[in-house]
Tab-separated table of C-alpha atoms in Angstrom:
chain	number	residue	atom	x	y	z
A	1	MET	CA	-24.800	38.419	-30.228
A	2	THR	CA	-26.320	40.776	-27.674
A	3	THR	CA	-29.036	38.765	-25.990
A	4	PRO	CA	-28.724	35.012	-25.754
A	5	ASN	CA	-31.980	33.133	-25.863
A	6	ASP	CA	-32.860	30.437	-23.352
A	7	ASP	CA	-31.585	27.639	-25.565
A	8	GLN	CA	-28.209	29.305	-26.048
A	9	LEU	CA	-27.867	29.978	-22.362
A	10	ARG	CA	-28.793	26.420	-21.498
A	11	ALA	CA	-26.326	25.048	-24.061
A	12	MET	CA	-23.548	27.129	-22.559
A	13	LEU	CA	-24.397	25.974	-19.045
A	14	GLU	CA	-24.653	22.345	-20.144
A	15	ALA	CA	-21.199	22.540	-21.705
A	16	ARG	CA	-19.793	24.277	-18.643
A	17	ALA	CA	-21.377	21.811	-16.211
A	18	GLY	CA	-20.298	18.739	-18.124
A	19	ARG	CA	-16.632	19.521	-18.303
A	20	PRO	CA	-15.079	17.058	-15.889
A	21	ASP	CA	-11.378	17.416	-15.395
A	22	GLY	CA	-10.638	15.071	-12.564
A	23	ALA	CA	-13.004	15.644	-9.657
A	24	VAL	CA	-15.138	12.524	-9.406
A	25	PRO	CA	-18.317	13.018	-7.390
A	26	GLU	CA	-18.436	9.387	-6.294
A	27	GLU	CA	-14.952	9.620	-4.826
A	28	ILE	CA	-15.876	12.826	-3.052
A	29	LEU	CA	-18.911	11.176	-1.502
A	30	GLY	CA	-16.759	8.199	-0.547
A	31	ARG	CA	-14.330	10.450	1.315
A	32	VAL	CA	-17.130	12.126	3.247
A	33	VAL	CA	-18.755	8.819	4.135
A	34	ARG	CA	-15.471	7.276	5.237
A	35	ALA	CA	-14.816	10.274	7.456
A	36	ALA	CA	-18.299	9.939	8.896
A	37	ARG	CA	-17.762	6.243	9.570
A	38	SER	CA	-14.452	6.927	11.254
A	39	ALA	CA	-15.961	9.640	13.400
A	40	ARG	CA	-18.784	7.361	14.416
A	41	ALA	CA	-16.441	4.516	15.303
A	42	GLY	CA	-14.163	6.875	17.189
A	43	PHE	CA	-16.904	8.381	19.264
A	44	ALA	CA	-19.037	5.318	19.855
A	45	LEU	CA	-16.966	3.837	22.652
A	46	PRO	CA	-16.435	7.044	24.656
A	47	LYS	CA	-20.102	7.902	24.329
A	48	LEU	CA	-21.127	4.422	25.349
A	49	LEU	CA	-18.843	4.591	28.345
A	50	GLY	CA	-20.271	8.001	29.076
A	51	ALA	CA	-23.740	6.540	28.987
A	52	PHE	CA	-22.770	3.895	31.512
A	53	ALA	CA	-21.118	6.467	33.709
A	54	ALA	CA	-24.222	8.634	33.579
A	55	GLY	CA	-26.432	5.650	34.335
A	56	ALA	CA	-24.278	4.620	37.256
A	57	LEU	CA	-24.324	8.166	38.582
A	58	VAL	CA	-28.117	8.260	38.410
A	59	VAL	CA	-28.299	4.981	40.276
A	60	VAL	CA	-25.916	6.109	42.984
A	61	VAL	CA	-27.647	9.455	43.453
A	62	ALA	CA	-31.070	7.840	43.515
A	63	GLY	CA	-29.850	5.278	46.035
A	64	VAL	CA	-28.401	7.939	48.296
A	65	LEU	CA	-31.614	9.939	48.143
A	66	LEU	CA	-33.701	6.921	49.023
A	67	ILE	CA	-31.434	5.900	51.828
A	68	ASN	CA	-31.606	9.363	53.295
A	69	GLN	CA	-35.373	9.674	53.053
A	70	PRO	CA	-37.145	9.479	56.419
A	71	GLY	CA	-39.167	6.455	55.398
A	72	GLY	CA	-36.590	5.060	53.074
A	73	PRO	CA	-34.614	1.901	53.397
A	74	GLY	CA	-31.770	3.763	54.980
A	75	ALA	CA	-34.017	4.972	57.775
A	76	THR	CA	-35.251	1.514	58.589
A	77	GLY	CA	-31.851	0.019	58.252
A	78	SER	CA	-33.154	-2.765	56.054
A	79	ALA	CA	-30.720	-4.846	54.139
A	80	GLY	CA	-30.576	-4.943	50.388
A	81	ALA	CA	-30.759	-1.222	49.877
A	82	GLY	CA	-28.011	-1.318	47.299
A	83	ALA	CA	-28.628	0.433	44.074
A	84	GLY	CA	-28.944	-2.632	41.950
A	85	ALA	CA	-31.210	-4.510	44.330
A	86	SER	CA	-33.896	-1.977	45.049
A	87	PRO	CA	-37.014	-2.381	42.933
A	88	THR	CA	-38.273	0.996	44.074
A	89	LEU	CA	-35.477	2.961	42.486
A	90	PRO	CA	-36.428	5.223	39.586
A	91	SER	CA	-35.580	3.685	36.296
A	92	SER	CA	-32.393	4.794	34.706
A	93	GLU	CA	-33.023	5.998	31.176
A	94	PRO	CA	-30.433	4.760	28.755
A	95	SER	CA	-28.447	7.642	27.375
A	96	PRO	CA	-28.241	7.934	23.651
A	97	ALA	CA	-25.098	6.708	22.035
A	98	PRO	CA	-24.337	6.448	18.340
A	99	SER	CA	-24.626	2.709	18.178
A	100	VAL	CA	-27.659	2.352	20.384
A	101	GLU	CA	-29.850	5.353	19.682
A	102	ALA	CA	-33.385	5.225	20.878
A	103	SER	CA	-35.698	5.156	17.915
A	104	SER	CA	-38.788	7.268	17.636
A	105	GLY	CA	-40.299	4.618	15.411
A	106	PRO	CA	-42.582	1.826	16.398
A	107	SER	CA	-39.875	-0.784	16.622
A	108	VAL	CA	-38.439	0.183	19.988
A	109	GLU	CA	-37.632	-2.916	21.881
A	110	PRO	CA	-37.720	-3.483	25.601
A	111	SER	CA	-34.854	-1.611	27.160
A	112	ALA	CA	-33.153	-2.128	30.463
A	113	GLY	CA	-36.506	-1.890	32.193
A	114	PRO	CA	-37.270	-0.556	35.638
A	115	THR	CA	-34.345	-2.223	37.302
A	116	ALA	CA	-31.561	0.192	37.973
A	117	THR	CA	-28.844	-2.176	36.881
A	118	PRO	CA	-27.381	-0.795	33.687
A	119	SER	CA	-27.283	-3.446	31.018
A	120	PRO	CA	-23.992	-3.849	29.229
A	121	THR	CA	-25.837	-4.715	26.034
A	122	PRO	CA	-28.792	-2.364	25.695
A	123	THR	CA	-31.171	-3.634	23.034
A	124	ILE	CA	-32.684	-0.555	21.549
A	125	ALA	CA	-33.882	-0.275	18.007
A	126	SER	CA	-32.135	1.891	15.486
A	127	ASN	CA	-33.017	3.356	12.133
A	128	ARG	CA	-29.940	2.083	10.387
A	129	ALA	CA	-29.723	0.437	7.021
A	130	CYS	CA	-29.020	-3.272	7.384
A	131	LEU	CA	-25.419	-4.369	7.022
A	132	SER	CA	-24.509	-7.754	5.661
A	133	THR	CA	-23.034	-8.656	9.044
A	134	GLN	CA	-26.512	-8.402	10.528
A	135	LEU	CA	-28.133	-10.669	7.993
A	136	THR	CA	-28.367	-14.238	6.861
A	137	ALA	CA	-30.312	-15.316	3.808
A	138	GLU	CA	-31.638	-18.513	2.374
A	139	ILE	CA	-33.371	-19.612	-0.775
A	140	LEU	CA	-36.654	-21.186	0.278
A	141	SER	CA	-37.592	-22.416	-3.153
A	142	TRP	CA	-36.923	-22.180	-6.859
A	143	GLN	CA	-39.826	-21.863	-9.222
A	144	GLY	CA	-39.625	-22.269	-12.952
A	145	ALA	CA	-41.954	-21.100	-15.734
A	146	ALA	CA	-41.512	-20.130	-19.385
A	147	GLY	CA	-37.756	-19.959	-19.230
A	148	ASN	CA	-37.669	-17.926	-16.037
A	149	ARG	CA	-36.361	-19.082	-12.704
A	150	VAL	CA	-37.559	-17.358	-9.583
A	151	ALA	CA	-35.906	-17.726	-6.201
A	152	ASP	CA	-37.954	-17.033	-3.090
A	153	ILE	CA	-35.463	-15.564	-0.669
A	154	ARG	CA	-35.871	-14.949	3.004
A	155	VAL	CA	-33.496	-12.731	4.924
A	156	THR	CA	-33.134	-12.905	8.699
A	157	ASN	CA	-31.787	-10.219	10.985
A	158	VAL	CA	-29.332	-12.056	13.225
A	159	GLY	CA	-28.077	-8.833	14.772
A	160	ARG	CA	-29.097	-7.113	17.948
A	161	LEU	CA	-30.607	-3.990	16.390
A	162	THR	CA	-33.556	-3.398	14.167
A	163	CYS	CA	-32.423	-2.292	10.735
A	164	ILE	CA	-33.943	-1.183	7.471
A	165	LEU	CA	-33.893	-2.917	4.131
A	166	ALA	CA	-34.737	-0.589	1.277
A	167	GLY	CA	-34.173	-0.306	-2.437
A	168	ARG	CA	-32.794	-3.057	-4.557
A	169	PRO	CA	-29.397	-4.593	-4.026
A	170	ARG	CA	-27.403	-5.681	-7.033
A	171	VAL	CA	-27.915	-9.406	-7.373
A	172	GLN	CA	-25.721	-12.186	-8.686
A	173	LEU	CA	-26.440	-15.794	-9.438
A	174	ARG	CA	-23.361	-17.710	-8.358
A	175	GLY	CA	-22.144	-21.231	-8.665
A	176	ALA	CA	-21.222	-23.211	-5.576
A	177	ASN	CA	-17.593	-22.294	-6.226
A	178	GLY	CA	-18.450	-18.590	-6.140
A	179	ALA	CA	-18.267	-18.044	-9.896
A	180	VAL	CA	-20.669	-15.315	-10.999
A	181	LEU	CA	-23.073	-16.762	-13.532
A	182	MET	CA	-25.385	-13.778	-13.938
A	183	GLU	CA	-25.405	-10.276	-12.531
A	184	SER	CA	-27.934	-7.472	-12.452
A	185	SER	CA	-27.131	-3.895	-13.328
A	186	ALA	CA	-26.274	-1.605	-10.418
A	187	THR	CA	-29.486	0.136	-9.395
A	188	PRO	CA	-29.076	0.389	-5.642
A	189	ASN	CA	-31.334	3.407	-5.314
A	190	ALA	CA	-33.907	2.586	-7.890
A	191	SER	CA	-37.485	2.572	-6.785
A	192	PRO	CA	-38.343	-0.945	-5.860
A	193	SER	CA	-40.690	-2.963	-7.982
A	194	GLY	CA	-42.956	-5.828	-7.112
A	195	SER	CA	-45.264	-6.089	-4.186
A	196	GLY	CA	-44.747	-4.126	-1.012
A	197	ASN	CA	-43.369	-0.643	-0.647
A	198	GLY	CA	-39.784	-1.885	-0.636
A	199	VAL	CA	-38.922	-0.463	2.770
A	200	VAL	CA	-38.949	-2.999	5.570
A	201	ASP	CA	-37.988	-2.720	9.223
A	202	VAL	CA	-36.366	-5.970	10.268
A	203	ALA	CA	-36.293	-6.561	13.998
A	204	PRO	CA	-33.710	-8.885	15.514
A	205	GLY	CA	-34.830	-12.390	14.637
A	206	GLY	CA	-37.277	-10.976	12.135
A	207	HIS	CA	-37.428	-11.618	8.419
A	208	ALA	CA	-37.833	-9.877	5.100
A	209	ALA	CA	-38.494	-11.495	1.759
A	210	THR	CA	-37.838	-10.867	-1.883
A	211	GLN	CA	-37.816	-12.703	-5.152
A	212	VAL	CA	-35.008	-12.863	-7.661
A	213	ASP	CA	-35.993	-13.540	-11.236
A	214	ALA	CA	-33.436	-14.893	-13.697
A	215	SER	CA	-33.710	-15.887	-17.334
A	216	ASN	CA	-31.533	-17.095	-20.214
A	217	TYR	CA	-28.309	-18.435	-18.804
A	218	CYS	CA	-26.126	-19.799	-21.612
A	219	GLY	CA	-22.829	-20.302	-19.804
A	220	PRO	CA	-21.110	-23.515	-18.770
A	221	ASN	CA	-22.791	-25.855	-16.353
A	222	PRO	CA	-22.394	-24.346	-12.892
A	223	ALA	CA	-21.289	-26.068	-9.743
A	224	LEU	CA	-24.319	-26.856	-7.615
A	225	PRO	CA	-25.885	-25.681	-5.462
A	226	VAL	CA	-26.150	-22.244	-6.978
A	227	THR	CA	-26.538	-19.290	-4.639
A	228	VAL	CA	-27.909	-15.772	-4.932
A	229	ALA	CA	-25.720	-12.925	-3.719
A	230	LEU	CA	-27.407	-9.716	-2.608
A	231	ILE	CA	-24.932	-6.843	-2.786
A	232	LEU	CA	-26.353	-4.250	-0.437
A	233	PRO	CA	-26.172	-0.577	-1.373
A	234	VAL	CA	-23.387	1.806	-0.389
A	235	GLY	CA	-20.845	-0.670	0.791
A	236	ALA	CA	-23.066	-2.392	3.317
A	237	GLY	CA	-21.699	-5.738	2.229
A	238	THR	CA	-22.893	-8.847	0.453
A	239	VAL	CA	-25.326	-11.430	1.746
A	240	VAL	CA	-25.240	-14.810	0.042
A	241	ALA	CA	-28.471	-16.772	0.050
A	242	LYS	CA	-27.910	-20.519	0.008
A	243	PRO	CA	-30.639	-23.052	-0.608
A	244	ALA	CA	-32.488	-24.143	2.500
A	245	PRO	CA	-32.115	-27.851	3.247
A	246	GLY	CA	-34.274	-29.889	0.934
A	247	THR	CA	-34.675	-27.193	-1.704
A	248	ASP	CA	-35.207	-28.630	-5.154
A	249	GLU	CA	-32.246	-27.515	-7.277
A	250	SER	CA	-33.711	-28.610	-10.579
A	251	PHE	CA	-35.107	-25.155	-11.234
A	252	ALA	CA	-32.125	-23.221	-9.965
A	253	VAL	CA	-30.502	-22.348	-13.286
A	254	PRO	CA	-32.526	-20.715	-16.057
A	255	PRO	CA	-32.344	-22.471	-19.427
A	256	CYS	CA	-30.511	-20.944	-22.368
A	257	MET	CA	-32.912	-19.095	-24.657
A	258	GLY	CA	-30.420	-18.294	-27.383
A	259	SER	CA	-29.633	-14.742	-28.315
A	260	ALA	CA	-32.261	-13.197	-26.045
A	261	ALA	CA	-31.004	-10.948	-23.290
A	262	SER	CA	-29.721	-12.633	-20.157
A	263	LEU	CA	-31.479	-11.006	-17.235
A	264	ILE	CA	-31.533	-11.228	-13.479
A	265	SER	CA	-33.446	-8.812	-11.277
A	266	MET	CA	-34.879	-8.470	-7.822
A	267	ASN	CA	-38.296	-7.421	-6.572
A	268	GLY	CA	-38.808	-4.988	-3.719
A	269	TRP	CA	-38.452	-6.113	-0.130
A	270	THR	CA	-41.538	-7.256	1.734
A	271	ALA	CA	-42.008	-8.113	5.380
A	272	ALA	CA	-42.045	-11.827	6.105
A	273	HIS	CA	-42.781	-14.095	9.029
B	1	MET	CA	-37.307	9.266	-6.608
B	2	ASN	CA	-39.393	7.319	-4.093
B	3	ALA	CA	-40.353	9.909	-1.489
B	4	GLN	CA	-41.068	7.399	1.240
B	5	PHE	CA	-37.768	5.667	0.617
B	6	ASP	CA	-35.992	9.007	0.727
B	7	ASN	CA	-37.692	10.028	3.942
B	8	ARG	CA	-36.655	6.811	5.609
B	9	LEU	CA	-33.107	7.387	4.495
B	10	VAL	CA	-33.203	10.947	5.819
B	11	GLU	CA	-34.366	9.640	9.188
B	12	ALA	CA	-31.655	7.008	9.218
B	13	ALA	CA	-28.982	9.498	8.173
B	14	ARG	CA	-30.193	11.898	10.826
B	15	ASP	CA	-29.609	9.060	13.272
B	16	ARG	CA	-25.982	9.077	12.095
B	17	ASP	CA	-26.036	6.273	9.571
B	18	PRO	CA	-23.342	7.064	6.958
B	19	GLU	CA	-24.595	4.374	4.595
B	20	ALA	CA	-28.053	5.893	4.555
B	21	PHE	CA	-26.520	9.299	3.936
B	22	ALA	CA	-24.590	7.932	0.985
B	23	ALA	CA	-27.687	6.243	-0.404
B	24	LEU	CA	-29.549	9.501	-0.054
B	25	VAL	CA	-26.930	11.669	-1.715
B	26	ARG	CA	-25.733	9.359	-4.461
B	27	PRO	CA	-28.712	9.832	-6.811
B	28	ARG	CA	-28.259	13.591	-6.494
B	29	LEU	CA	-24.512	13.595	-6.817
B	30	ASP	CA	-24.130	14.238	-10.527
B	31	ARG	CA	-26.696	17.021	-10.488
B	32	LEU	CA	-24.991	18.704	-7.537
B	33	MET	CA	-21.605	18.417	-9.206
B	34	ARG	CA	-22.961	19.878	-12.426
B	35	THR	CA	-24.467	22.743	-10.500
B	36	ALA	CA	-21.189	23.463	-8.750
B	37	ARG	CA	-19.251	23.237	-12.019
B	38	ALA	CA	-21.657	25.545	-13.776
B	39	ILE	CA	-21.512	28.141	-11.010
B	40	LEU	CA	-17.770	28.000	-10.469
B	41	GLY	CA	-16.577	27.147	-13.969
B	42	HIS	CA	-13.705	25.137	-12.564
B	43	ASP	CA	-13.765	21.420	-11.938
B	44	ALA	CA	-11.360	21.305	-8.991
B	45	ASP	CA	-13.118	24.186	-7.265
B	46	ALA	CA	-16.428	22.462	-7.861
B	47	GLY	CA	-15.063	19.263	-6.321
B	48	ASP	CA	-13.839	21.151	-3.261
B	49	ALA	CA	-17.174	22.922	-2.928
B	50	LEU	CA	-19.062	19.648	-3.235
B	51	GLN	CA	-16.915	18.001	-0.587
B	52	ASP	CA	-17.386	20.954	1.776
B	53	ALA	CA	-21.095	20.858	1.130
B	54	LEU	CA	-21.465	17.128	1.748
B	55	THR	CA	-19.452	17.390	4.951
B	56	LYS	CA	-21.658	20.223	6.150
B	57	ALA	CA	-24.758	18.298	5.125
B	58	TRP	CA	-23.677	15.270	7.139
B	59	GLN	CA	-22.894	17.433	10.145
B	60	GLY	CA	-26.071	19.471	9.869
B	61	LEU	CA	-28.512	16.715	9.024
B	62	PRO	CA	-29.715	16.139	12.606
B	63	GLY	CA	-31.039	19.700	12.478
B	64	LEU	CA	-33.170	19.098	9.405
B	65	ARG	CA	-36.686	18.742	10.754
B	66	ASP	CA	-38.681	18.075	7.629
B	67	PRO	CA	-37.333	15.202	5.497
B	68	ASP	CA	-39.386	16.470	2.568
B	69	GLN	CA	-37.141	19.505	2.467
B	70	PHE	CA	-33.955	17.484	2.083
B	71	ASP	CA	-33.519	18.167	-1.605
B	72	ALA	CA	-33.846	21.954	-1.324
B	73	TRP	CA	-31.783	21.945	1.853
B	74	LEU	CA	-28.930	20.036	0.235
B	75	SER	CA	-28.995	22.236	-2.849
B	76	ARG	CA	-28.836	25.303	-0.621
B	77	ILE	CA	-25.748	23.940	1.113
B	78	VAL	CA	-24.055	23.316	-2.231
B	79	VAL	CA	-24.913	26.809	-3.440
B	80	ASN	CA	-23.524	28.283	-0.233
B	81	ALA	CA	-20.368	26.208	-0.605
B	82	CYS	CA	-19.967	27.603	-4.127
B	83	ARG	CA	-20.404	31.099	-2.750
B	84	THR	CA	-17.663	30.457	-0.195
B	85	ALA	CA	-15.413	28.915	-2.841
B	86	LEU	CA	-15.763	31.928	-5.086
B	87	LYS	CA	-14.838	34.255	-2.256
B	88	ARG	CA	-11.938	32.083	-1.212
B	89	ARG	CA	-10.335	31.586	-4.565
B	90	SER	CA	-8.340	34.631	-5.420
B	91	ARG	CA	-7.846	33.393	-8.928
B	92	THR	CA	-11.547	33.512	-9.556
B	93	TRP	CA	-12.422	36.702	-11.301
B	94	VAL	CA	-15.567	38.245	-9.866
B	95	ARG	CA	-16.450	41.846	-10.066
B	96	GLU	CA	-19.402	44.145	-10.253
B	97	ILE	CA	-20.587	45.233	-13.660
B	98	SER	CA	-21.982	48.699	-14.077
B	99	LEU	CA	-25.542	48.806	-15.227
B	100	ASP	CA	-24.578	51.821	-17.319
B	101	PRO	CA	-23.390	50.570	-20.688
B	102	ALA	CA	-21.478	53.818	-21.225
B	103	GLU	CA	-19.042	52.942	-18.456
B	104	PRO	CA	-16.663	50.308	-19.693
B	105	GLY	CA	-14.225	49.014	-17.133
B	106	PRO	CA	-10.470	49.350	-17.599
B	107	ASP	CA	-10.002	45.651	-18.087
B	108	ASP	CA	-13.020	44.912	-20.181
B	109	PRO	CA	-12.059	42.312	-22.760
B	110	VAL	CA	-12.249	43.300	-26.360
B	111	SER	CA	-14.929	41.485	-28.193
B	112	THR	CA	-13.608	39.076	-30.744
B	113	LEU	CA	-15.969	36.169	-30.393
B	114	PRO	CA	-19.439	36.906	-31.663
B	115	GLY	CA	-20.402	35.567	-34.992
B	116	PRO	CA	-22.521	32.947	-36.635
B	117	ASP	CA	-20.430	30.180	-35.130
B	118	GLY	CA	-22.323	28.477	-32.269
B	119	VAL	CA	-19.108	27.700	-30.414
B	120	ALA	CA	-18.045	31.315	-30.572
B	121	ASP	CA	-21.457	32.345	-29.296
B	122	ARG	CA	-21.223	29.877	-26.460
B	123	LEU	CA	-17.784	31.079	-25.462
B	124	SER	CA	-18.973	34.616	-25.638
B	125	ILE	CA	-21.937	33.862	-23.400
B	126	GLU	CA	-19.707	31.990	-20.986
B	127	ALA	CA	-17.248	34.867	-20.786
B	128	ALA	CA	-20.147	37.143	-19.918
B	129	PHE	CA	-21.476	34.624	-17.420
B	130	ASP	CA	-18.085	34.566	-15.675
B	131	ARG	CA	-18.452	38.254	-15.004
B	132	LEU	CA	-21.646	37.769	-12.987
B	133	ASN	CA	-21.584	37.536	-9.232
B	134	VAL	CA	-22.325	34.241	-7.521
B	135	ASP	CA	-25.958	35.019	-6.806
B	136	GLU	CA	-26.627	35.861	-10.418
B	137	ARG	CA	-24.823	32.767	-11.607
B	138	THR	CA	-26.658	30.609	-9.124
B	139	ILE	CA	-30.143	31.653	-10.093
B	140	LEU	CA	-29.403	31.275	-13.784
B	141	VAL	CA	-27.966	27.806	-13.195
B	142	LEU	CA	-30.896	26.701	-11.081
B	143	HIS	CA	-33.407	27.882	-13.650
B	144	HIS	CA	-31.732	27.304	-17.000
B	145	LEU	CA	-29.543	24.286	-16.258
B	146	GLU	CA	-31.479	22.418	-13.615
B	147	GLY	CA	-34.871	23.518	-14.896
B	148	ARG	CA	-36.019	24.513	-11.425
B	149	SER	CA	-39.302	26.350	-11.086
B	150	LEU	CA	-39.480	29.675	-9.295
B	151	ASP	CA	-41.083	27.909	-6.325
B	152	GLU	CA	-38.172	25.486	-6.112
B	153	ILE	CA	-35.607	28.240	-6.519
B	154	ALA	CA	-37.310	30.201	-3.767
B	155	ALA	CA	-37.140	27.164	-1.476
B	156	ILE	CA	-33.480	26.528	-2.244
B	157	LEU	CA	-32.435	30.134	-1.763
B	158	SER	CA	-34.804	30.738	1.173
B	159	ILE	CA	-36.361	33.752	-0.472
B	160	PRO	CA	-39.938	34.633	-1.450
B	161	VAL	CA	-41.090	33.511	-4.880
B	162	GLY	CA	-41.503	37.113	-5.998
B	163	THR	CA	-37.912	37.844	-5.056
B	164	ALA	CA	-36.743	34.783	-6.970
B	165	LYS	CA	-38.601	36.024	-10.012
B	166	SER	CA	-37.120	39.516	-9.857
B	167	ARG	CA	-33.617	38.172	-9.214
B	168	LEU	CA	-33.875	35.841	-12.185
B	169	TYR	CA	-34.942	38.728	-14.378
B	170	ALA	CA	-32.138	40.920	-13.053
B	171	ALA	CA	-29.570	38.182	-13.620
B	172	ARG	CA	-30.628	37.870	-17.244
B	173	GLN	CA	-30.332	41.606	-17.611
B	174	MET	CA	-26.847	41.537	-16.161
B	175	LEU	CA	-25.833	38.755	-18.500
B	176	ASP	CA	-27.118	40.706	-21.467
B	177	ARG	CA	-25.240	43.796	-20.366
B	178	ALA	CA	-22.041	41.864	-19.821
B	179	LEU	CA	-22.367	40.435	-23.290
B	180	GLN	CA	-23.009	43.814	-24.839
B	181	ARG	CA	-19.939	45.267	-23.175
B	182	GLN	CA	-17.780	42.454	-24.445
B	183	GLN	CA	-18.836	43.169	-27.953
B	184	ARG	CA	-18.110	46.848	-28.006
């Protein structure tokens, strides 16, 4: 051989590229992400404290300047010229910190406002993916048709920051005792299907909705009420949707259809009110 | 890949969200690992290069202005990490090959592999490929393994399309010459 053709070259490269000997990409990514999480947790508090220190410094400096102005409160000797009490002080911009970054998106919430008193709990939107700790979920209804069972699920952001729901979590139908009755394949980054674009900003107190479609369950009778677990991508946790009070459970478990495939899947996220 | 979804993840990762970064990288992970393995020819080296690259990507992501460029940007970081790995690893055998076929090197391997056997051919091609420098390997991998177009290669390597084309041609020439020298 003197000149390999494209097919021969590609075959060689394919063989060379697919020769795993121990390095697992997923583990490598996990190490990097864990290091990133640790770094973020380690720096969040100092940066937050730094933000407060900077805010306090701005307040003090602004107060001193005002007091020393010829027409300022200091010149007239009026009471209540303290930094926190003066409505005429320039607003103190919250400094960015990892856990409270200001978002450039449309979901920025009211911040500390014009008062110079730094808030210990700044409520500024972020662009983060939602974590399970920020969410609650409930099954609003079960619908049944032609062997399928569809759960209408509403998720609520009970956290303090706006977050993003995107993609499709892995979903499980569970019995009341936690036993997994059905489970979808892991497609956390698959393009979402169903209505909506699948990417939803969820403000604190806000909602997002999805539907979970299940068919052909042939296992033992489950403990009721059944729940739907949404396993969020990349280790963001699991949210378990329980039936809202009064939900009719009679359509919660799909009937056995024999040897047909047992399927459960989730539609894309949509905004909800 | 849903571009809007990706762009949102890039924005979130730029805002220092590790979960978004993981979601962004995971679908590309196998391809990046294959690229690193193909360039370096060594699984552990490829793993090290990938880890270096992902760490650099996480650190450098706030500087990425255009989310649409994430894919090319990440590939460029991996390629650069492979370049660094090749330089760092003393056991990796990289050397220049003379374009003059009449100048065999003192340690040129004797050809024993060519023949009708496809495996022998593949090993022979791989031995020649190992004698290419990292830039030549990279462009061949991007084009022949990943199936990247010249436009994409140009974006990944930050070079003009015409340069990508000429480098690809030159890399093929070098591979052919390396193969010829093995077989003499």
